């Protein structure tokens, strides 16, 4: 086997990993949305920070957050998967005001004031006056006082608006940490889900490599489509390096591009035959169940790496493969 053939096999395999990652990650996202993993993680993080009663009040009807609650196929939603920090801060202030008398409510004109043992003024004084913790936890009031201290460090004479901005900043940090935890947990879930999907869809890495090495038309067809997909999406992912928020949009565009697999004109070495899932005849063709399981495991690991990772590797290999090839003119004279 020469170097060119080996490179074609690797490019074709990576493109299959890329396509599998896109398909399986989409299924995983739909499952995560159905089971509301993100919403539950956010709610749990807020409960740790503010207390369960506070979060329950924020999510119930009548609060600003209640409009973000939706219903799913499984019943009432656990809550929003993301909340604009300013909206969350305003909701918390609204909840605090519901526990204060009319002449003590937090107003735009209020200053943060002092929080000394012998003297409490301004917003600090109003927060300290709350004694009914039936709908708001004392923990939430303590957190607000802590945020008040950090607000005073940033402003000479902070107002309610400065206070709300600092609350929003705190919630931004909480949501970023929650998102980080979700992504770390999602890696493990991606592997487990990837392995299960690889088994159900029969994406056996070892069998795929074997068929690619035997069938030059198949690997060349996949290489052609892979090159077209990379060239179509290269600029988008290059821009996304400077702005990570664009990666999701690039991935959506990539999902549309890989639908051109029919151009290969060769049956892909994926899936089960007409005899159904896990039939003995096809397992035997794939060199036995043990090798098939390891092949599915290998695919599961690959899927967990994510589509952007495989797109980056694909681009580097295509550039290596094209190195030294003559540049064809755009027009023929």
mmCIF file of C-alpha atoms in Angstrom:
data_model
loop_
_atom_site.group_PDB
_atom_site.id
_atom_site.type_symbol
_atom_site.label_atom_id
_atom_site.label_comp_id
_atom_site.label_asym_id
_atom_site.label_seq_id
_atom_site.Cartn_x
_atom_site.Cartn_y
_atom_site.Cartn_z
ATOM 1 C CA UNK A 1 0.000 0.000 0.000
ATOM 2 C CA UNK A 2 1.515 3.322 -1.084
ATOM 3 C CA UNK A 3 1.382 6.588 0.850
ATOM 4 C CA UNK A 4 -1.301 8.083 -1.421
ATOM 5 C CA UNK A 5 -3.652 5.145 -0.830
ATOM 6 C CA UNK A 6 -3.032 5.261 2.922
ATOM 7 C CA UNK A 7 -3.812 8.985 2.965
ATOM 8 C CA UNK A 8 -7.034 8.405 1.013
ATOM 9 C CA UNK A 9 -8.134 5.764 3.539
ATOM 10 C CA UNK A 10 -7.412 8.090 6.477
ATOM 11 C CA UNK A 11 -9.237 11.041 4.858
ATOM 12 C CA UNK A 12 -12.262 8.835 4.078
ATOM 13 C CA UNK A 13 -12.307 7.425 7.624
ATOM 14 C CA UNK A 14 -12.090 10.878 9.189
ATOM 15 C CA UNK A 15 -14.901 12.118 6.946
ATOM 16 C CA UNK A 16 -17.056 9.196 8.134
ATOM 17 C CA UNK A 17 -16.178 10.152 11.731
ATOM 18 C CA UNK A 18 -17.117 13.753 10.955
ATOM 19 C CA UNK A 19 -20.454 12.718 9.465
ATOM 20 C CA UNK A 20 -21.151 10.298 12.324
ATOM 21 C CA UNK A 21 -20.320 13.007 14.888
ATOM 22 C CA UNK A 22 -22.788 15.385 13.261
ATOM 23 C CA UNK A 23 -25.578 12.812 13.139
ATOM 24 C CA UNK A 24 -25.049 11.420 16.648
ATOM 25 C CA UNK A 25 -24.458 14.824 18.268
ATOM 26 C CA UNK A 26 -27.731 16.029 16.758
ATOM 27 C CA UNK A 27 -29.531 13.014 18.261
ATOM 28 C CA UNK A 28 -27.797 13.666 21.582
ATOM 29 C CA UNK A 29 -28.828 17.338 21.584
ATOM 30 C CA UNK A 30 -32.433 16.371 20.883
ATOM 31 C CA UNK A 31 -32.336 13.896 23.771
ATOM 32 C CA UNK A 32 -30.711 16.493 26.042
ATOM 33 C CA UNK A 33 -33.404 19.017 25.068
ATOM 34 C CA UNK A 34 -36.166 16.463 25.694
ATOM 35 C CA UNK A 35 -34.782 15.550 29.112
ATOM 36 C CA UNK A 36 -33.834 19.193 29.808
ATOM 37 C CA UNK A 37 -30.301 18.527 30.992
ATOM 38 C CA UNK A 38 -29.212 22.158 30.554
ATOM 39 C CA UNK A 39 -32.303 23.547 32.291
ATOM 40 C CA UNK A 40 -31.870 21.188 35.251
ATOM 41 C CA UNK A 41 -28.166 22.049 35.575
ATOM 42 C CA UNK A 42 -28.948 25.770 35.594
ATOM 43 C CA UNK A 43 -31.737 25.371 38.157
ATOM 44 C CA UNK A 44 -29.504 23.293 40.430
ATOM 45 C CA UNK A 45 -26.703 25.887 40.235
ATOM 46 C CA UNK A 46 -29.128 28.680 41.142
ATOM 47 C CA UNK A 47 -30.525 26.639 44.046
ATOM 48 C CA UNK A 48 -27.007 26.190 45.415
ATOM 49 C CA UNK A 49 -26.350 29.928 45.148
ATOM 50 C CA UNK A 50 -29.732 31.373 46.180
ATOM 51 C CA UNK A 51 -31.591 28.565 47.952
ATOM 52 C CA UNK A 52 -34.463 26.345 46.808
ATOM 53 C CA UNK A 53 -37.309 28.573 48.032
ATOM 54 C CA UNK A 54 -35.858 31.576 46.200
ATOM 55 C CA UNK A 55 -35.513 29.679 42.931
ATOM 56 C CA UNK A 56 -38.996 28.208 43.322
ATOM 57 C CA UNK A 57 -40.398 31.738 43.712
ATOM 58 C CA UNK A 58 -38.405 33.002 40.726
ATOM 59 C CA UNK A 59 -39.678 30.191 38.490
ATOM 60 C CA UNK A 60 -43.322 30.387 39.603
ATOM 61 C CA UNK A 61 -46.070 32.339 37.860
ATOM 62 C CA UNK A 62 -45.946 36.060 38.448
ATOM 63 C CA UNK A 63 -42.162 36.415 38.175
ATOM 64 C CA UNK A 64 -40.235 37.640 35.149
ATOM 65 C CA UNK A 65 -38.786 34.154 34.703
ATOM 66 C CA UNK A 66 -42.156 32.412 34.561
ATOM 67 C CA UNK A 67 -42.651 33.629 30.975
ATOM 68 C CA UNK A 68 -39.567 31.600 29.974
ATOM 69 C CA UNK A 69 -40.998 28.337 31.311
ATOM 70 C CA UNK A 70 -42.335 26.053 28.606
ATOM 71 C CA UNK A 71 -44.101 22.731 28.316
ATOM 72 C CA UNK A 72 -42.411 19.690 26.818
ATOM 73 C CA UNK A 73 -43.711 16.322 25.653
ATOM 74 C CA UNK A 74 -42.987 15.079 29.166
ATOM 75 C CA UNK A 75 -45.069 17.780 30.863
ATOM 76 C CA UNK A 76 -44.143 21.059 32.473
ATOM 77 C CA UNK A 77 -40.638 22.263 31.765
ATOM 78 C CA UNK A 78 -37.964 22.261 34.468
ATOM 79 C CA UNK A 79 -37.355 25.870 33.476
ATOM 80 C CA UNK A 80 -35.302 27.816 30.953
ATOM 81 C CA UNK A 81 -31.948 26.411 29.810
ATOM 82 C CA UNK A 82 -30.547 29.946 29.672
ATOM 83 C CA UNK A 83 -31.611 33.228 31.220
ATOM 84 C CA UNK A 84 -30.296 36.659 30.326
ATOM 85 C CA UNK A 85 -28.341 37.706 33.459
ATOM 86 C CA UNK A 86 -30.015 41.130 33.546
ATOM 87 C CA UNK A 87 -33.461 39.489 33.504
ATOM 88 C CA UNK A 88 -32.420 37.154 36.298
ATOM 89 C CA UNK A 89 -31.057 40.075 38.363
ATOM 90 C CA UNK A 90 -34.223 42.110 37.811
ATOM 91 C CA UNK A 91 -36.356 39.092 38.801
ATOM 92 C CA UNK A 92 -34.428 38.720 42.043
ATOM 93 C CA UNK A 93 -34.819 42.422 42.888
ATOM 94 C CA UNK A 94 -38.535 42.141 42.128
ATOM 95 C CA UNK A 95 -38.764 39.185 44.524
ATOM 96 C CA UNK A 96 -36.928 41.161 47.227
ATOM 97 C CA UNK A 97 -39.347 44.072 46.747
ATOM 98 C CA UNK A 98 -42.291 41.706 47.241
ATOM 99 C CA UNK A 99 -41.001 41.135 50.789
ATOM 100 C CA UNK A 100 -40.659 44.855 51.578
ATOM 101 C CA UNK A 101 -43.293 47.408 52.561
ATOM 102 C CA UNK A 102 -44.290 50.001 49.961
ATOM 103 C CA UNK A 103 -42.239 52.742 51.585
ATOM 104 C CA UNK A 104 -39.171 50.436 51.838
ATOM 105 C CA UNK A 105 -38.993 49.007 48.325
ATOM 106 C CA UNK A 106 -35.751 49.240 46.359
ATOM 107 C CA UNK A 107 -35.910 52.235 44.012
ATOM 108 C CA UNK A 108 -33.727 53.454 41.166
ATOM 109 C CA UNK A 109 -32.753 56.476 43.219
ATOM 110 C CA UNK A 110 -31.462 54.340 46.101
ATOM 111 C CA UNK A 111 -27.781 54.245 46.991
ATOM 112 C CA UNK A 112 -26.152 51.100 48.315
ATOM 113 C CA UNK A 113 -25.268 52.842 51.597
ATOM 114 C CA UNK A 114 -23.454 51.367 54.591
ATOM 115 C CA UNK A 115 -23.557 47.969 56.238
ATOM 116 C CA UNK A 116 -22.000 48.526 59.617
ATOM 117 C CA UNK A 117 -23.059 46.868 62.855
ATOM 118 C CA UNK A 118 -23.932 50.236 64.403
ATOM 119 C CA UNK A 119 -25.212 51.808 61.208
ATOM 120 C CA UNK A 120 -27.031 50.439 58.187
ATOM 121 C CA UNK A 121 -28.241 52.746 55.418
ATOM 122 C CA UNK A 122 -29.593 52.621 51.886
ATOM 123 C CA UNK A 123 -30.080 49.290 50.140
ATOM 124 C CA UNK A 124 -28.111 47.458 52.830
ATOM 125 C CA UNK A 125 -30.604 48.655 55.444
ATOM 126 C CA UNK A 126 -33.597 47.537 53.367
ATOM 127 C CA UNK A 127 -32.092 44.087 52.792
ATOM 128 C CA UNK A 128 -31.358 43.716 56.510
ATOM 129 C CA UNK A 129 -34.987 44.558 57.345
ATOM 130 C CA UNK A 130 -36.319 41.399 55.647
ATOM 131 C CA UNK A 131 -37.371 38.873 58.281
ATOM 132 C CA UNK A 132 -39.978 36.834 56.381
ATOM 133 C CA UNK A 133 -38.174 34.033 54.545
ATOM 134 C CA UNK A 134 -41.254 32.140 53.379
ATOM 135 C CA UNK A 135 -40.578 32.801 49.656
ATOM 136 C CA UNK A 136 -36.980 33.885 49.714
ATOM 137 C CA UNK A 137 -34.108 32.172 51.514
ATOM 138 C CA UNK A 138 -31.911 34.009 53.960
ATOM 139 C CA UNK A 139 -29.055 32.630 51.853
ATOM 140 C CA UNK A 140 -30.250 34.788 48.941
ATOM 141 C CA UNK A 141 -30.208 37.924 51.115
ATOM 142 C CA UNK A 142 -26.717 37.050 52.349
ATOM 143 C CA UNK A 143 -25.577 36.584 48.749
ATOM 144 C CA UNK A 144 -26.999 39.984 47.803
ATOM 145 C CA UNK A 145 -25.149 41.622 50.695
ATOM 146 C CA UNK A 146 -21.920 39.947 49.513
ATOM 147 C CA UNK A 147 -22.542 41.255 45.997
ATOM 148 C CA UNK A 148 -23.156 44.669 47.549
ATOM 149 C CA UNK A 149 -19.635 44.605 49.022
ATOM 150 C CA UNK A 150 -18.094 43.823 45.637
ATOM 151 C CA UNK A 151 -20.199 46.605 44.079
ATOM 152 C CA UNK A 152 -18.783 49.105 46.562
ATOM 153 C CA UNK A 153 -15.261 48.124 45.558
ATOM 154 C CA UNK A 154 -15.995 49.103 41.952
ATOM 155 C CA UNK A 155 -17.969 52.325 42.515
ATOM 156 C CA UNK A 156 -17.524 55.280 44.849
ATOM 157 C CA UNK A 157 -21.213 55.734 45.616
ATOM 158 C CA UNK A 158 -23.063 52.860 43.908
ATOM 159 C CA UNK A 159 -26.739 53.077 43.034
ATOM 160 C CA UNK A 160 -29.368 50.378 42.576
ATOM 161 C CA UNK A 161 -28.462 50.235 38.863
ATOM 162 C CA UNK A 162 -24.805 49.532 39.705
ATOM 163 C CA UNK A 163 -25.978 46.896 42.189
ATOM 164 C CA UNK A 164 -28.165 45.168 39.573
ATOM 165 C CA UNK A 165 -25.270 45.200 37.073
ATOM 166 C CA UNK A 166 -23.046 43.456 39.624
ATOM 167 C CA UNK A 167 -25.780 40.881 40.340
ATOM 168 C CA UNK A 168 -26.009 40.244 36.589
ATOM 169 C CA UNK A 169 -22.225 39.831 36.393
ATOM 170 C CA UNK A 170 -22.383 37.278 39.191
ATOM 171 C CA UNK A 171 -25.108 35.325 37.385
ATOM 172 C CA UNK A 172 -23.044 35.444 34.176
ATOM 173 C CA UNK A 173 -20.176 33.754 36.014
ATOM 174 C CA UNK A 174 -22.537 31.146 37.472
ATOM 175 C CA UNK A 175 -23.940 30.307 34.029
ATOM 176 C CA UNK A 176 -20.460 30.099 32.521
ATOM 177 C CA UNK A 177 -19.389 27.650 35.226
ATOM 178 C CA UNK A 178 -22.613 25.686 34.761
ATOM 179 C CA UNK A 179 -21.996 25.532 31.018
ATOM 180 C CA UNK A 180 -18.446 24.307 31.652
ATOM 181 C CA UNK A 181 -19.689 21.542 33.957
ATOM 182 C CA UNK A 182 -22.337 20.564 31.398
ATOM 183 C CA UNK A 183 -19.729 20.330 28.634
ATOM 184 C CA UNK A 184 -17.405 18.208 30.769
ATOM 185 C CA UNK A 185 -20.242 15.862 31.671
ATOM 186 C CA UNK A 186 -21.378 15.838 28.051
ATOM 187 C CA UNK A 187 -18.022 14.339 27.006
ATOM 188 C CA UNK A 188 -18.742 11.186 28.998
ATOM 189 C CA UNK A 189 -22.335 11.119 27.814
ATOM 190 C CA UNK A 190 -21.143 11.630 24.212
ATOM 191 C CA UNK A 191 -18.923 8.552 24.436
ATOM 192 C CA UNK A 192 -21.671 6.371 25.930
ATOM 193 C CA UNK A 193 -24.264 7.692 23.488
ATOM 194 C CA UNK A 194 -21.757 7.448 20.610
ATOM 195 C CA UNK A 195 -21.010 3.800 21.396
ATOM 196 C CA UNK A 196 -24.722 2.951 21.640
ATOM 197 C CA UNK A 197 -25.497 4.761 18.383
ATOM 198 C CA UNK A 198 -22.472 3.173 16.657
ATOM 199 C CA UNK A 199 -23.764 -0.269 17.643
ATOM 200 C CA UNK A 200 -27.348 0.451 16.575
ATOM 201 C CA UNK A 201 -26.241 2.044 13.289
ATOM 202 C CA UNK A 202 -23.380 -0.462 12.930
ATOM 203 C CA UNK A 203 -20.549 2.025 12.431
ATOM 204 C CA UNK A 204 -17.678 -0.418 13.009
ATOM 205 C CA UNK A 205 -14.365 1.437 12.565
ATOM 206 C CA UNK A 206 -12.349 -1.719 11.810
ATOM 207 C CA UNK A 207 -14.840 -2.929 9.201
ATOM 208 C CA UNK A 208 -14.945 0.544 7.641
ATOM 209 C CA UNK A 209 -11.129 0.602 7.349
ATOM 210 C CA UNK A 210 -11.142 -2.884 5.820
ATOM 211 C CA UNK A 211 -13.710 -1.929 3.174
ATOM 212 C CA UNK A 212 -11.953 1.349 2.356
ATOM 213 C CA UNK A 213 -8.684 -0.501 1.774
ATOM 214 C CA UNK A 214 -10.398 -2.988 -0.578
ATOM 215 C CA UNK A 215 -12.569 -0.575 -2.572
ATOM 216 C CA UNK A 216 -10.681 2.236 -4.376
ATOM 217 C CA UNK A 217 -13.876 3.647 -5.921
ATOM 218 C CA UNK A 218 -15.464 3.976 -2.485
ATOM 219 C CA UNK A 219 -12.545 5.792 -0.868
ATOM 220 C CA UNK A 220 -12.013 8.054 -3.893
ATOM 221 C CA UNK A 221 -15.709 8.949 -3.928
ATOM 222 C CA UNK A 222 -15.636 9.780 -0.216
ATOM 223 C CA UNK A 223 -12.422 11.793 -0.697
ATOM 224 C CA UNK A 224 -14.064 13.852 -3.431
ATOM 225 C CA UNK A 225 -17.096 14.673 -1.288
ATOM 226 C CA UNK A 226 -14.870 15.331 1.742
ATOM 227 C CA UNK A 227 -12.828 17.850 -0.265
ATOM 228 C CA UNK A 228 -15.985 19.646 -1.449
ATOM 229 C CA UNK A 229 -17.372 19.781 2.097
ATOM 230 C CA UNK A 230 -14.100 21.140 3.475
ATOM 231 C CA UNK A 231 -13.776 23.823 0.799
ATOM 232 C CA UNK A 232 -17.400 24.892 1.324
ATOM 233 C CA UNK A 233 -17.016 25.291 5.082
ATOM 234 C CA UNK A 234 -13.347 26.222 5.521
ATOM 235 C CA UNK A 235 -13.871 29.993 5.691
ATOM 236 C CA UNK A 236 -16.645 29.692 8.283
ATOM 237 C CA UNK A 237 -14.553 27.634 10.711
ATOM 238 C CA UNK A 238 -11.533 29.885 10.128
ATOM 239 C CA UNK A 239 -13.630 32.898 11.207
ATOM 240 C CA UNK A 240 -14.928 30.913 14.193
ATOM 241 C CA UNK A 241 -11.377 30.614 15.579
ATOM 242 C CA UNK A 242 -11.589 34.280 16.591
ATOM 243 C CA UNK A 243 -15.208 34.040 17.703
ATOM 244 C CA UNK A 244 -16.097 30.706 19.392
ATOM 245 C CA UNK A 245 -19.793 31.636 19.409
ATOM 246 C CA UNK A 246 -19.823 31.060 15.637
ATOM 247 C CA UNK A 247 -18.828 27.390 15.930
ATOM 248 C CA UNK A 248 -22.443 26.243 16.418
ATOM 249 C CA UNK A 249 -23.550 28.110 13.265
ATOM 250 C CA UNK A 250 -20.657 26.618 11.297
ATOM 251 C CA UNK A 251 -21.601 23.151 12.532
ATOM 252 C CA UNK A 252 -25.202 23.677 11.363
ATOM 253 C CA UNK A 253 -23.910 24.706 7.932
ATOM 254 C CA UNK A 254 -21.668 21.640 7.917
ATOM 255 C CA UNK A 255 -24.664 19.381 8.619
ATOM 256 C CA UNK A 256 -26.275 20.631 5.415
ATOM 257 C CA UNK A 257 -23.072 20.079 3.415
ATOM 258 C CA UNK A 258 -22.563 16.429 4.354
ATOM 259 C CA UNK A 259 -25.962 15.522 2.929
ATOM 260 C CA UNK A 260 -24.225 15.220 -0.451
ATOM 261 C CA UNK A 261 -23.178 11.637 0.336
ATOM 262 C CA UNK A 262 -25.293 10.349 -2.567
ATOM 263 C CA UNK A 263 -22.571 11.710 -4.884
ATOM 264 C CA UNK A 264 -20.318 8.844 -3.785
ATOM 265 C CA UNK A 265 -22.353 6.332 -5.858
ATOM 266 C CA UNK A 266 -21.066 3.513 -3.668
ATOM 267 C CA UNK A 267 -22.767 1.774 -0.737
ATOM 268 C CA UNK A 268 -21.151 2.913 2.493
ATOM 269 C CA UNK A 269 -19.854 0.194 4.862
ATOM 270 C CA UNK A 270 -22.306 1.282 7.545
ATOM 271 C CA UNK A 271 -25.601 0.016 8.912
ATOM 272 C CA UNK A 272 -27.219 -3.408 9.067
ATOM 273 C CA UNK A 273 -28.427 -5.484 6.132
ATOM 274 C CA UNK A 274 -32.004 -6.526 5.476
ATOM 275 C CA UNK A 275 -31.779 -9.317 8.069
ATOM 276 C CA UNK A 276 -31.930 -6.762 10.852
ATOM 277 C CA UNK A 277 -29.911 -5.601 13.826
ATOM 278 C CA UNK A 278 -27.028 -7.700 15.149
ATOM 279 C CA UNK A 279 -27.682 -10.581 12.776
ATOM 280 C CA UNK A 280 -25.086 -13.357 12.901
ATOM 281 C CA UNK A 281 -24.348 -13.322 9.161
ATOM 282 C CA UNK A 282 -23.246 -9.702 9.119
ATOM 283 C CA UNK A 283 -21.393 -9.983 12.448
ATOM 284 C CA UNK A 284 -19.426 -12.887 10.920
ATOM 285 C CA UNK A 285 -18.633 -10.745 7.881
ATOM 286 C CA UNK A 286 -17.245 -8.131 10.272
ATOM 287 C CA UNK A 287 -14.838 -10.742 11.714
ATOM 288 C CA UNK A 288 -16.890 -11.622 14.764
ATOM 289 C CA UNK A 289 -18.723 -9.922 17.592
ATOM 290 C CA UNK A 290 -15.612 -9.102 19.657
ATOM 291 C CA UNK A 291 -13.979 -7.111 16.845
ATOM 292 C CA UNK A 292 -17.306 -5.424 16.069
ATOM 293 C CA UNK A 293 -17.632 -4.306 19.700
ATOM 294 C CA UNK A 294 -14.127 -2.837 19.648
ATOM 295 C CA UNK A 295 -14.982 -1.169 16.340
ATOM 296 C CA UNK A 296 -18.085 0.424 17.858
ATOM 297 C CA UNK A 297 -16.052 1.515 20.894
ATOM 298 C CA UNK A 298 -13.515 3.157 18.608
ATOM 299 C CA UNK A 299 -16.331 4.986 16.827
ATOM 300 C CA UNK A 300 -17.786 6.056 20.193
ATOM 301 C CA UNK A 301 -14.443 7.612 21.196
ATOM 302 C CA UNK A 302 -14.220 9.354 17.815
ATOM 303 C CA UNK A 303 -17.748 10.757 18.088
ATOM 304 C CA UNK A 304 -16.995 12.134 21.569
ATOM 305 C CA UNK A 305 -14.222 14.281 20.045
ATOM 306 C CA UNK A 306 -16.867 16.334 18.226
ATOM 307 C CA UNK A 307 -17.418 17.431 14.632
ATOM 308 C CA UNK A 308 -15.265 20.633 14.814
ATOM 309 C CA UNK A 309 -12.257 18.514 15.884
ATOM 310 C CA UNK A 310 -12.626 16.125 12.945
ATOM 311 C CA UNK A 311 -13.233 18.986 10.512
ATOM 312 C CA UNK A 312 -9.930 20.559 11.589
ATOM 313 C CA UNK A 313 -8.048 17.245 11.157
ATOM 314 C CA UNK A 314 -9.770 16.666 7.816
ATOM 315 C CA UNK A 315 -8.630 20.058 6.537
ATOM 316 C CA UNK A 316 -5.016 19.456 7.535
ATOM 317 C CA UNK A 317 -4.941 16.055 5.823
ATOM 318 C CA UNK A 318 -6.557 17.378 2.653
ATOM 319 C CA UNK A 319 -3.950 20.142 2.517
ATOM 320 C CA UNK A 320 -1.182 17.540 2.966
ATOM 321 C CA UNK A 321 -2.700 15.334 0.282
ATOM 322 C CA UNK A 322 -2.944 18.242 -2.151
ATOM 323 C CA UNK A 323 0.643 19.374 -1.551
ATOM 324 C CA UNK A 324 2.677 18.943 -4.661
ATOM 325 C CA UNK A 325 -0.290 18.484 -6.968
ATOM 326 C CA UNK A 326 -0.249 20.712 -10.045
ATOM 327 C CA UNK A 327 -2.576 23.686 -9.902
ATOM 328 C CA UNK A 328 -5.153 23.428 -12.642
ATOM 329 C CA UNK A 329 -6.173 26.638 -14.461
ATOM 330 C CA UNK A 330 -9.659 27.979 -13.828
ATOM 331 C CA UNK A 331 -10.400 28.241 -17.534
ATOM 332 C CA UNK A 332 -9.173 26.323 -20.520
ATOM 333 C CA UNK A 333 -7.900 28.246 -23.490
#
